[in-house]
Tab-separated table of N, CA and C in Angstrom:
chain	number	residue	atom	x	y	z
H	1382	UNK	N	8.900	117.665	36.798
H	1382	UNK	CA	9.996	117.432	35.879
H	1382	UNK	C	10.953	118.604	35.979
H	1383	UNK	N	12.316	118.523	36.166
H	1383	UNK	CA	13.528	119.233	36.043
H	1383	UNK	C	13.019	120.135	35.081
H	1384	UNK	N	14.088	121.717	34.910
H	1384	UNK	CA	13.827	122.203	33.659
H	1384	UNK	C	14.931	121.563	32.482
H	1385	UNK	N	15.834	120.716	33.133
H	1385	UNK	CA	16.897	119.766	32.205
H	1385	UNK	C	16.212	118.896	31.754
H	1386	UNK	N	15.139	118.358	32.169
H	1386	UNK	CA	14.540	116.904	31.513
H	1386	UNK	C	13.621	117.770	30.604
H	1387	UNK	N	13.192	118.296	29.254
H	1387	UNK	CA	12.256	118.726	28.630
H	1387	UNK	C	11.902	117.483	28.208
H	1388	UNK	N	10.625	117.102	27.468
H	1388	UNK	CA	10.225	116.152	26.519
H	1388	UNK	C	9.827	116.647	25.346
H	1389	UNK	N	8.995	118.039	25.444
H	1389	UNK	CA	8.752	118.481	23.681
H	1389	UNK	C	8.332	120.028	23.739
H	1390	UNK	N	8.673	120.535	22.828
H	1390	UNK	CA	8.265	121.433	23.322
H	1390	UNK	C	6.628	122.046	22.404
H	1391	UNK	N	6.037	123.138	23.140
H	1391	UNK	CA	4.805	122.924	22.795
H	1391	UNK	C	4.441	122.940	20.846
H	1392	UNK	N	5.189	122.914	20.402
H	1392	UNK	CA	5.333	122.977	18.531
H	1392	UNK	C	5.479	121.113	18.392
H	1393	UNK	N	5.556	120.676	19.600
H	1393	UNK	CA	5.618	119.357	19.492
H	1393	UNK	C	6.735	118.284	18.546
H	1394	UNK	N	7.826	119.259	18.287
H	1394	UNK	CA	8.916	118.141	18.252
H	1394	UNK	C	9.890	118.355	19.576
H	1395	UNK	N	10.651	117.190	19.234
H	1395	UNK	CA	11.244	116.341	20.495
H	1395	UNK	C	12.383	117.986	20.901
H	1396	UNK	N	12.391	117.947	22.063
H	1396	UNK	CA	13.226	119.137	22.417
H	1396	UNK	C	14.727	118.219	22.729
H	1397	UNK	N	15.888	118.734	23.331
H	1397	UNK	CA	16.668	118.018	24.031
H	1397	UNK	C	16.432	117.337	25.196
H	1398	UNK	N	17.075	116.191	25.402
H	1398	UNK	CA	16.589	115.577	26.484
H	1398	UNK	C	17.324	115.513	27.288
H	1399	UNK	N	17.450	114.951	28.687
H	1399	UNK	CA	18.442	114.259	29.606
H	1399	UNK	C	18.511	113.172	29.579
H	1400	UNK	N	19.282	112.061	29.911
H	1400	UNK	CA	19.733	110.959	30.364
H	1400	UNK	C	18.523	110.189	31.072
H	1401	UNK	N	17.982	111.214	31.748
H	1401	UNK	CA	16.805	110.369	32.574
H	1401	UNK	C	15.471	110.458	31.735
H	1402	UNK	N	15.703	111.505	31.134
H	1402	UNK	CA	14.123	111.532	30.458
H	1402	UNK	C	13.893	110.589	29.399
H	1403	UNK	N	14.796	110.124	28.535
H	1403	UNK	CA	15.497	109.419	27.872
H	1403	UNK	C	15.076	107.860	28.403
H	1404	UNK	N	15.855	107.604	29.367
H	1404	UNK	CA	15.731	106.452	30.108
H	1404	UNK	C	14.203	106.150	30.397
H	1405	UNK	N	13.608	107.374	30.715
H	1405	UNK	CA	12.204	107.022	31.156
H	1405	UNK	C	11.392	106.773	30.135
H	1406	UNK	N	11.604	107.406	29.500
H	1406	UNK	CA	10.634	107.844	27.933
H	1406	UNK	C	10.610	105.941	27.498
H	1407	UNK	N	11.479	105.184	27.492
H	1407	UNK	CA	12.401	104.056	27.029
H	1407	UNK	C	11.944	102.784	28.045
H	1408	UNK	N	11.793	102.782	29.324
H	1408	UNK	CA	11.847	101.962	30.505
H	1408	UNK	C	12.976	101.450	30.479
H	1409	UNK	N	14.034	102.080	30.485
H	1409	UNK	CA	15.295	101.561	30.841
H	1409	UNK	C	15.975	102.338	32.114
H	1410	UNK	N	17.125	101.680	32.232
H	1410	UNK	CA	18.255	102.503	33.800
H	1410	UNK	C	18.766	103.484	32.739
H	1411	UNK	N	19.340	104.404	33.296
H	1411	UNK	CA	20.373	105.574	32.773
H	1411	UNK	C	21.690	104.847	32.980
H	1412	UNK	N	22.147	103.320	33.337
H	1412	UNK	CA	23.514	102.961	33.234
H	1412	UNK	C	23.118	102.480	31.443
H	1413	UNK	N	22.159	101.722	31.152
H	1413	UNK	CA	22.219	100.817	29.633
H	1413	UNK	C	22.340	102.154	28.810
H	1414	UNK	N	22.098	103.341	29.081
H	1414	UNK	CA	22.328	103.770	27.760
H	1414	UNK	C	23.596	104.791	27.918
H	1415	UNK	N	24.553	104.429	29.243
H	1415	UNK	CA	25.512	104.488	29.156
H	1415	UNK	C	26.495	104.103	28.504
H	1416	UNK	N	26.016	102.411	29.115
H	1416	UNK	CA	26.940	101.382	28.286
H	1416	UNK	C	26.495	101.905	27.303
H	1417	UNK	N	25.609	101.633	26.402
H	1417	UNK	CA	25.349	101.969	24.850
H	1417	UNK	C	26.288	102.907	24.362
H	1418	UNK	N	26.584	104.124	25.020
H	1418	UNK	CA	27.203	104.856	24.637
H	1418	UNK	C	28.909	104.512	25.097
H	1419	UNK	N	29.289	104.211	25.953
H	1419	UNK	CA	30.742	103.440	25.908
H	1419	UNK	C	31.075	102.330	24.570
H	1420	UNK	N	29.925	101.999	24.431
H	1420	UNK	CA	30.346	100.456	23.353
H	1420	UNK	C	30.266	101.712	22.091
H	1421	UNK	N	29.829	102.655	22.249
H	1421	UNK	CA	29.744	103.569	20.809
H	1421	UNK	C	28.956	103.247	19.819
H	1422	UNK	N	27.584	102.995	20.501
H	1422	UNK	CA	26.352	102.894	19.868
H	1422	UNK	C	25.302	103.963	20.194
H	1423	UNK	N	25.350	105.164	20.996
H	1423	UNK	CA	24.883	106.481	20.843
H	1423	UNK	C	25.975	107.208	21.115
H	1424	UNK	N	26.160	108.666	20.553
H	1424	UNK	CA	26.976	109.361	20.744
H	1424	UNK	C	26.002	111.384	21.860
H	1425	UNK	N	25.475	111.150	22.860
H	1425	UNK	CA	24.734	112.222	22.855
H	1425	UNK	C	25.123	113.558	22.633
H	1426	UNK	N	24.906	114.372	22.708
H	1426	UNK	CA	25.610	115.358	22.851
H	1426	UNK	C	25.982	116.156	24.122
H	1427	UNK	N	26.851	117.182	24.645
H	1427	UNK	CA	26.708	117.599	26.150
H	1427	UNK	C	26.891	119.111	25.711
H	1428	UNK	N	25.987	119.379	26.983
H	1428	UNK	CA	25.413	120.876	27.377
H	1428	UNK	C	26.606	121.621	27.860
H	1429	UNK	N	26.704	122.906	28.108
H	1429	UNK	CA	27.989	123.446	28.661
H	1429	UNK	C	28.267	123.197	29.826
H	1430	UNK	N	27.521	121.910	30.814
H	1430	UNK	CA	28.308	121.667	31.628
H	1430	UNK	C	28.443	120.137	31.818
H	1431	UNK	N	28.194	119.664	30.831
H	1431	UNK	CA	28.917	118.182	30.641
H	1431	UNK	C	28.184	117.198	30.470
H	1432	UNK	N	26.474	117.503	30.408
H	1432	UNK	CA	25.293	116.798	31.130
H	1432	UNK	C	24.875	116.327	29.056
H	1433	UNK	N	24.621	115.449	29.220
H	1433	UNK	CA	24.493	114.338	28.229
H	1433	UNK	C	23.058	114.785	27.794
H	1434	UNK	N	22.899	115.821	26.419
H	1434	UNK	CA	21.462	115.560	25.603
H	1434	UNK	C	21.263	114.874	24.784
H	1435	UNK	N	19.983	114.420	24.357
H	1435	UNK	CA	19.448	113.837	23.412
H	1435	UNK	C	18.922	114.327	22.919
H	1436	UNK	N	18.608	114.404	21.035
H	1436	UNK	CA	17.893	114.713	20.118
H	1436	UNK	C	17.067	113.454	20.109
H	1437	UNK	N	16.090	114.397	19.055
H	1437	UNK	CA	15.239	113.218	18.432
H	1437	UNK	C	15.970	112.230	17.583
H	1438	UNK	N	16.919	112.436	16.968
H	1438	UNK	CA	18.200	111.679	15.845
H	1438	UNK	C	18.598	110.165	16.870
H	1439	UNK	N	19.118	110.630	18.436
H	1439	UNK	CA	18.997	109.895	19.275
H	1439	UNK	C	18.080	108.630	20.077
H	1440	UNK	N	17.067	109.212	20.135
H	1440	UNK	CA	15.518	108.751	20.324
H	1440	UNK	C	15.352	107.819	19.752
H	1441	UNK	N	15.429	108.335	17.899
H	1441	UNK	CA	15.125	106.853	16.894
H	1441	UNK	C	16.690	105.946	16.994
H	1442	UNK	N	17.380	106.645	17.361
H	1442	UNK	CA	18.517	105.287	17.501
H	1442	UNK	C	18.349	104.308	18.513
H	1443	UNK	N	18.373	104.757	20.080
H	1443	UNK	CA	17.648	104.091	21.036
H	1443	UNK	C	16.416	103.248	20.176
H	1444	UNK	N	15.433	103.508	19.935
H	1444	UNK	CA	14.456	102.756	19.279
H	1444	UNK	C	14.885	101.813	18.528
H	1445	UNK	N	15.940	102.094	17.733
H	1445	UNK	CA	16.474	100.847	16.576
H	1445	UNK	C	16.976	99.860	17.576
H	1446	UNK	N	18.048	100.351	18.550
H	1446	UNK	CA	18.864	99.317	19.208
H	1446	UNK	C	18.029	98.511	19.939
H	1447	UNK	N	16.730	99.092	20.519
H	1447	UNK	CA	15.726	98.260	21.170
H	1447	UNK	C	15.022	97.329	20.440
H	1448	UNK	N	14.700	98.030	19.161
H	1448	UNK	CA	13.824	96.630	18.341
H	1448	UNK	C	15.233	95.713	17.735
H	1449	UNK	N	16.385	95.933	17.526
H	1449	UNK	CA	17.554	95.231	17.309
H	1449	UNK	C	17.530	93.858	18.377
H	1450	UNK	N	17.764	94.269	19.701
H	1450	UNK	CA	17.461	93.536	20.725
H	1450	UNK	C	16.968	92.627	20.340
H	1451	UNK	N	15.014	92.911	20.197
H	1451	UNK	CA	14.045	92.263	20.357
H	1451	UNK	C	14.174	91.121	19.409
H	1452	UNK	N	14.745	91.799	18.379
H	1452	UNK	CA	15.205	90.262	17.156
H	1452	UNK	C	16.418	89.487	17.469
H	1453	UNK	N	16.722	89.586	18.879
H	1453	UNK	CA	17.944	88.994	19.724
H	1453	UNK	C	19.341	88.956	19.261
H	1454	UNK	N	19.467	90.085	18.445
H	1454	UNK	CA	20.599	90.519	17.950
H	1454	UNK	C	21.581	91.501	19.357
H	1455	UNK	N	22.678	90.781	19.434
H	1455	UNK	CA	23.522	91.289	20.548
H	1455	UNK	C	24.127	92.344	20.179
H	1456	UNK	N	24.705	93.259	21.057
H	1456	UNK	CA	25.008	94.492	21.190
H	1456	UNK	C	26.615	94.770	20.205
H	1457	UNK	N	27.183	93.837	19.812
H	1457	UNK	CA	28.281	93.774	19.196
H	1457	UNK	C	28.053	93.887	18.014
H	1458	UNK	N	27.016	92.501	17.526
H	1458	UNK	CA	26.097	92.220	15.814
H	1458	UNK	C	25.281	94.300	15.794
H	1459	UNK	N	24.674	94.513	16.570
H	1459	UNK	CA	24.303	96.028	16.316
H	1459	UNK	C	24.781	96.693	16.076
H	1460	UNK	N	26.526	97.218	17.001
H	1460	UNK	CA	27.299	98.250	16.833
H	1460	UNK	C	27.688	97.780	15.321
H	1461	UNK	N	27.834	96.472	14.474
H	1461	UNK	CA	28.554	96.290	13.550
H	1461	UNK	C	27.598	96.712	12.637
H	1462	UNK	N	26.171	96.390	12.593
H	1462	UNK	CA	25.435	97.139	11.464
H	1462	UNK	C	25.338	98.539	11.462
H	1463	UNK	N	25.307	99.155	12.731
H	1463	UNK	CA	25.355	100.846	12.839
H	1463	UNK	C	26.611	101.305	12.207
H	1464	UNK	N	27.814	100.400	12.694
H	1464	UNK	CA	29.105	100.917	11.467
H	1464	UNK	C	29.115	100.839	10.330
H	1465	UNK	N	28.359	100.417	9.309
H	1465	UNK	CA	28.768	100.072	8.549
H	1465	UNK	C	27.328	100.574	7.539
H	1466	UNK	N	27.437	101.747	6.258
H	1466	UNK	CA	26.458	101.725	5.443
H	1466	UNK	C	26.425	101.494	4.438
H	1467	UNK	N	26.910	100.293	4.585
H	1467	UNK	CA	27.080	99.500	3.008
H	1467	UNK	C	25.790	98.598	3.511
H	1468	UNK	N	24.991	98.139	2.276
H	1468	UNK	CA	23.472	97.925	2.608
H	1468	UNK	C	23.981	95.990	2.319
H	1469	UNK	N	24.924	95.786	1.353
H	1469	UNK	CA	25.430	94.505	1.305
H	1469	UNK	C	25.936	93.840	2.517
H	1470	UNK	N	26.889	94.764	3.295
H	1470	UNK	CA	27.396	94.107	4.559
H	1470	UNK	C	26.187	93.585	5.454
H	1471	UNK	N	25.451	95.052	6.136
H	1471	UNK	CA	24.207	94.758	6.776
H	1471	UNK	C	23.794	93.498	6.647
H	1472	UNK	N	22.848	93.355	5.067
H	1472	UNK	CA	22.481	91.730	4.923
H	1472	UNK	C	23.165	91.073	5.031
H	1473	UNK	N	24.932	90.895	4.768
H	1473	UNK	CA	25.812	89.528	5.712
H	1473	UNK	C	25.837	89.512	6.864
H	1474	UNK	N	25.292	90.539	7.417
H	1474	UNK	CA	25.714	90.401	9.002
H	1474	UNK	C	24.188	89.631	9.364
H	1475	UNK	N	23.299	90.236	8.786
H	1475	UNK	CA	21.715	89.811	9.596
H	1475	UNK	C	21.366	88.366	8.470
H	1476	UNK	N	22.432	87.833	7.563
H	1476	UNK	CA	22.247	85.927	7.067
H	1476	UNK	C	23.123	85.454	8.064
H	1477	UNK	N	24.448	85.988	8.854
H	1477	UNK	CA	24.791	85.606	9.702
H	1477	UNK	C	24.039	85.018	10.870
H	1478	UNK	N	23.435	85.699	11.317
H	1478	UNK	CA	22.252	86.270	12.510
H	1478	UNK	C	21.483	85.171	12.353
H	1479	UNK	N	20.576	84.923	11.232
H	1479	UNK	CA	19.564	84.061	10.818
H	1479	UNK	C	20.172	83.022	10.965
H	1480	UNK	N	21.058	82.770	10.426
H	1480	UNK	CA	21.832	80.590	10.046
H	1480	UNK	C	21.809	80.653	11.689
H	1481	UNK	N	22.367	81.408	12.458
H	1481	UNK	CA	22.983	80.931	13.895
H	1481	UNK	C	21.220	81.132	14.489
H	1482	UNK	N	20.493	81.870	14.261
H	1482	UNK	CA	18.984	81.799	14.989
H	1482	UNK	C	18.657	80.697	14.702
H	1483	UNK	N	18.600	80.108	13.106
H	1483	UNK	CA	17.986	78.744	12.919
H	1483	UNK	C	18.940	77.545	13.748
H	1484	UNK	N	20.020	77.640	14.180
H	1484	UNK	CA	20.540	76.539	14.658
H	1484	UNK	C	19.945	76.703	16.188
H	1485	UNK	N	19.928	77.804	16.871
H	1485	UNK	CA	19.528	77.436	18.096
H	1485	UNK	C	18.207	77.022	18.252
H	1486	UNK	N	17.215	77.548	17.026
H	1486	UNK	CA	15.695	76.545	17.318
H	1486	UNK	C	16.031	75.287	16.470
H	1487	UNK	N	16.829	74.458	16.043
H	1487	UNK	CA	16.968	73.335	15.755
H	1487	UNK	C	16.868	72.647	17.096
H	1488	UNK	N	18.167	73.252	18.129
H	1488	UNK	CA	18.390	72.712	19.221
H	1488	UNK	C	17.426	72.549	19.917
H	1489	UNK	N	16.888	73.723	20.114
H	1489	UNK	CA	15.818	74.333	21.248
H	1489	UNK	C	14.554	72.964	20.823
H	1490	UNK	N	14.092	72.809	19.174
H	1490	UNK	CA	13.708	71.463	18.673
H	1490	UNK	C	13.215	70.284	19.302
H	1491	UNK	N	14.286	69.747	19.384
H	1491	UNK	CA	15.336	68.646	19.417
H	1491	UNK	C	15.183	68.563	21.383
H	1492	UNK	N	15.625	69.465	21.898
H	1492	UNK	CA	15.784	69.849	23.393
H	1492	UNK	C	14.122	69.136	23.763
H	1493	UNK	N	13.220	70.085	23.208
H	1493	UNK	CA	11.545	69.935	23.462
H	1493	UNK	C	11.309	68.484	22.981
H	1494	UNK	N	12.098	67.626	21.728
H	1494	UNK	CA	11.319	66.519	21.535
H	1494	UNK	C	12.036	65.422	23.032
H	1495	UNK	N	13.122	65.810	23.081
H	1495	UNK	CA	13.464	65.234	23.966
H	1495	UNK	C	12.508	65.054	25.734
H	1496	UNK	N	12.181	65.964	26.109
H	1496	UNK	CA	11.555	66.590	27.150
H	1496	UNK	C	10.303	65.834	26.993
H	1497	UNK	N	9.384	65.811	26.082
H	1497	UNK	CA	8.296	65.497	25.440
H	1497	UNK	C	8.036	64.079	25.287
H	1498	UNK	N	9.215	63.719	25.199
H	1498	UNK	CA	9.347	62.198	24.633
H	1498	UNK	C	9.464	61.791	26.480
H	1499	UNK	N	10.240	62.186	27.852
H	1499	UNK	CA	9.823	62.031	28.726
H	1499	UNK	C	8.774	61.990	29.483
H	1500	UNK	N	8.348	63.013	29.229
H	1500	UNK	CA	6.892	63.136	29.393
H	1500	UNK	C	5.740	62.352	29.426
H	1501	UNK	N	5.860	61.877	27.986
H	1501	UNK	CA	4.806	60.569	27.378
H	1501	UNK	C	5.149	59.249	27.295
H	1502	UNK	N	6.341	58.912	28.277
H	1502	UNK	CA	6.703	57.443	28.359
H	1502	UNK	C	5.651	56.846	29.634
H	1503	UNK	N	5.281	55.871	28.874
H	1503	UNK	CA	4.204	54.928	30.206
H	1503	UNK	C	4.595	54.583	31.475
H	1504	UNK	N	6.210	54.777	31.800
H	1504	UNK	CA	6.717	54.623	32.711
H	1504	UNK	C	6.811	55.407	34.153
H	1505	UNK	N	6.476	55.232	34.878
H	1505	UNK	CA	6.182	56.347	36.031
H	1505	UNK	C	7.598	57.308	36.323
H	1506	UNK	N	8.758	56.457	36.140
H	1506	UNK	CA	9.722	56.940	36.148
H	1506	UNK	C	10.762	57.338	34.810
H	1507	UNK	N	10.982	57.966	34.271
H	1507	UNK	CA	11.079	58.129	32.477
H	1507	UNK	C	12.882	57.567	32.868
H	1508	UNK	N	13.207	57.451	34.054
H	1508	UNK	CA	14.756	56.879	34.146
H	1508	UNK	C	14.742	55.071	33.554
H	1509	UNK	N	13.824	54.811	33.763
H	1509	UNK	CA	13.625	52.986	33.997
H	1509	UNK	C	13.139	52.602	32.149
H	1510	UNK	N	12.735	53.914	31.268
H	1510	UNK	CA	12.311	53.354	30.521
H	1510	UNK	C	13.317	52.749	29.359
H	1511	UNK	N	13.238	51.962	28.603
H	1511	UNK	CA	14.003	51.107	27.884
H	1511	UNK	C	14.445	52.035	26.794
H	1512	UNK	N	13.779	52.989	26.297
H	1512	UNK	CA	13.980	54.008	25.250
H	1512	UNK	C	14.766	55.031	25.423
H	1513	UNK	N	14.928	55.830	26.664
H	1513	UNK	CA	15.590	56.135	27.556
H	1513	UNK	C	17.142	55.890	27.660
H	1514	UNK	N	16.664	54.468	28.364
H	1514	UNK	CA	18.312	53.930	28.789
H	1514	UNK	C	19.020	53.223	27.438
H	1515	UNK	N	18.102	53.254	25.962
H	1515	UNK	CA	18.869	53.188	25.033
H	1515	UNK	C	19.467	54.206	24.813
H	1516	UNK	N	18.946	55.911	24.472
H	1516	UNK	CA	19.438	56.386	23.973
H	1516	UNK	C	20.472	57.071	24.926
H	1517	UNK	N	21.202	56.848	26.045
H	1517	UNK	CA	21.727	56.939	26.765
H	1517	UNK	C	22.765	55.949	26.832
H	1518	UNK	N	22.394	54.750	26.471
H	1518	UNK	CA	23.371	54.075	26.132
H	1518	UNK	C	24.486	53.965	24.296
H	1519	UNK	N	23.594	54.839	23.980
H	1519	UNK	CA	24.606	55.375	22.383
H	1519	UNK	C	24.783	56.357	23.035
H	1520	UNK	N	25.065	57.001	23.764
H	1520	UNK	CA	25.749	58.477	24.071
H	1520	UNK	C	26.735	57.799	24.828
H	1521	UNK	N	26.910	57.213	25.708
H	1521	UNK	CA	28.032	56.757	26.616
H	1521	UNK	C	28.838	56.004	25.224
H	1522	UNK	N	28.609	55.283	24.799
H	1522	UNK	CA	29.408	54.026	23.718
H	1522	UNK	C	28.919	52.686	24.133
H	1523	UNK	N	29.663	52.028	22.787
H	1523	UNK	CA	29.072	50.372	23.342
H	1523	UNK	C	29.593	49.704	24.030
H	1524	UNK	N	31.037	50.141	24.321
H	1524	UNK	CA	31.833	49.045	25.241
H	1524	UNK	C	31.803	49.806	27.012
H	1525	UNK	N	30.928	50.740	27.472
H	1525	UNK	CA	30.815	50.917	28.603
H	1525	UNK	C	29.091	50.273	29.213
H	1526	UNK	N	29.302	50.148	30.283
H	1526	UNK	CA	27.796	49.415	31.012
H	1526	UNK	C	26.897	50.682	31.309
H	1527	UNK	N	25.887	51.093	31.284
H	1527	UNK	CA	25.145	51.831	31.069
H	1527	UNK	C	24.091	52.000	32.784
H	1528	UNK	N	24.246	52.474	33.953
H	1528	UNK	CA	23.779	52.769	34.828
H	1528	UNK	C	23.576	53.937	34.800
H	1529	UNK	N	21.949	54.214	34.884
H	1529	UNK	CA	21.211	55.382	35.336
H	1529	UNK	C	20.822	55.226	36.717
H	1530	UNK	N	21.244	56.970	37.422
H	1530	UNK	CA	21.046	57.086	38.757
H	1530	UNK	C	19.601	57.419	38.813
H	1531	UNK	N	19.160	57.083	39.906
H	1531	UNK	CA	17.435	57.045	40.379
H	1531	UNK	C	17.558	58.206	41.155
């Protein structure tokens, strides 16, 4: 390890870091927490010759934006809760978050009963089945003829 990359020092809190140690510590590239920091969601600090440290203050931010992620909150919905410490906004932003999560597993739903419902038609070919080429025929309309390609 560089003497620029520290990880702790022996009193065992987080010393300054580099970009890479950072990245590694994380399993990420040293470009994402670039971007992160262009979109102005870390701010690191730099050494006297320009080289990008991290505190521990840093560390747990990286950590937030990662478990942020994981609740598939995009990088825009994040920077807007990190702006903002009004504890009211936050929760509009993350009932926002939720109504639009619940609509895509409605879809996602709906997508699977569909799939499912192919699946378990007696028909060898799920194109030929009558249930099928009904509900295919309310999606086109009633005054068009209804041909499915094989």
């Amino acid at each position: 390890m560089k003497s620029s990359e520290q990880s702790a020092p022996p009193g065992g809190d987080v010393a300054e870091m580099s970009i890479g140690a950072v990245a590694e510590r994380f399993g990420l590239a040293t470009h994402v927490l670039r971007h992160w920091e262009g979109m102005g969601l870390l701010a690191p600090d730099r050494d006297h010759a320009g080289r990008r440290r991290y505190t521990a203050d840093h560390l747990t931010r990286v950590a937030v934006i990662l478990r942020a992620k994981e609740a598939g909150l995009s990088l825009d919905t994040i920077r807007s809760l990190a702006a903002t410490a009004d504890p009211a906004q936050r929760r509009d932003i993350l009932q926002e978050e939720a109504a639009a999560l619940r609509s895509r597993i409605t879809a996602a739903q709906y997508s699977l009963e569909l799939i499912e419902c192919a699946l378990g038609c007696d028909h060898e070919d799920f194109t030929q089945c009558a249930h099928f080429r009904q509900m295919v025929a309310e999606r086109v309309g009633p005054d068009t003829p209804v041909h499915v390609p094989v």
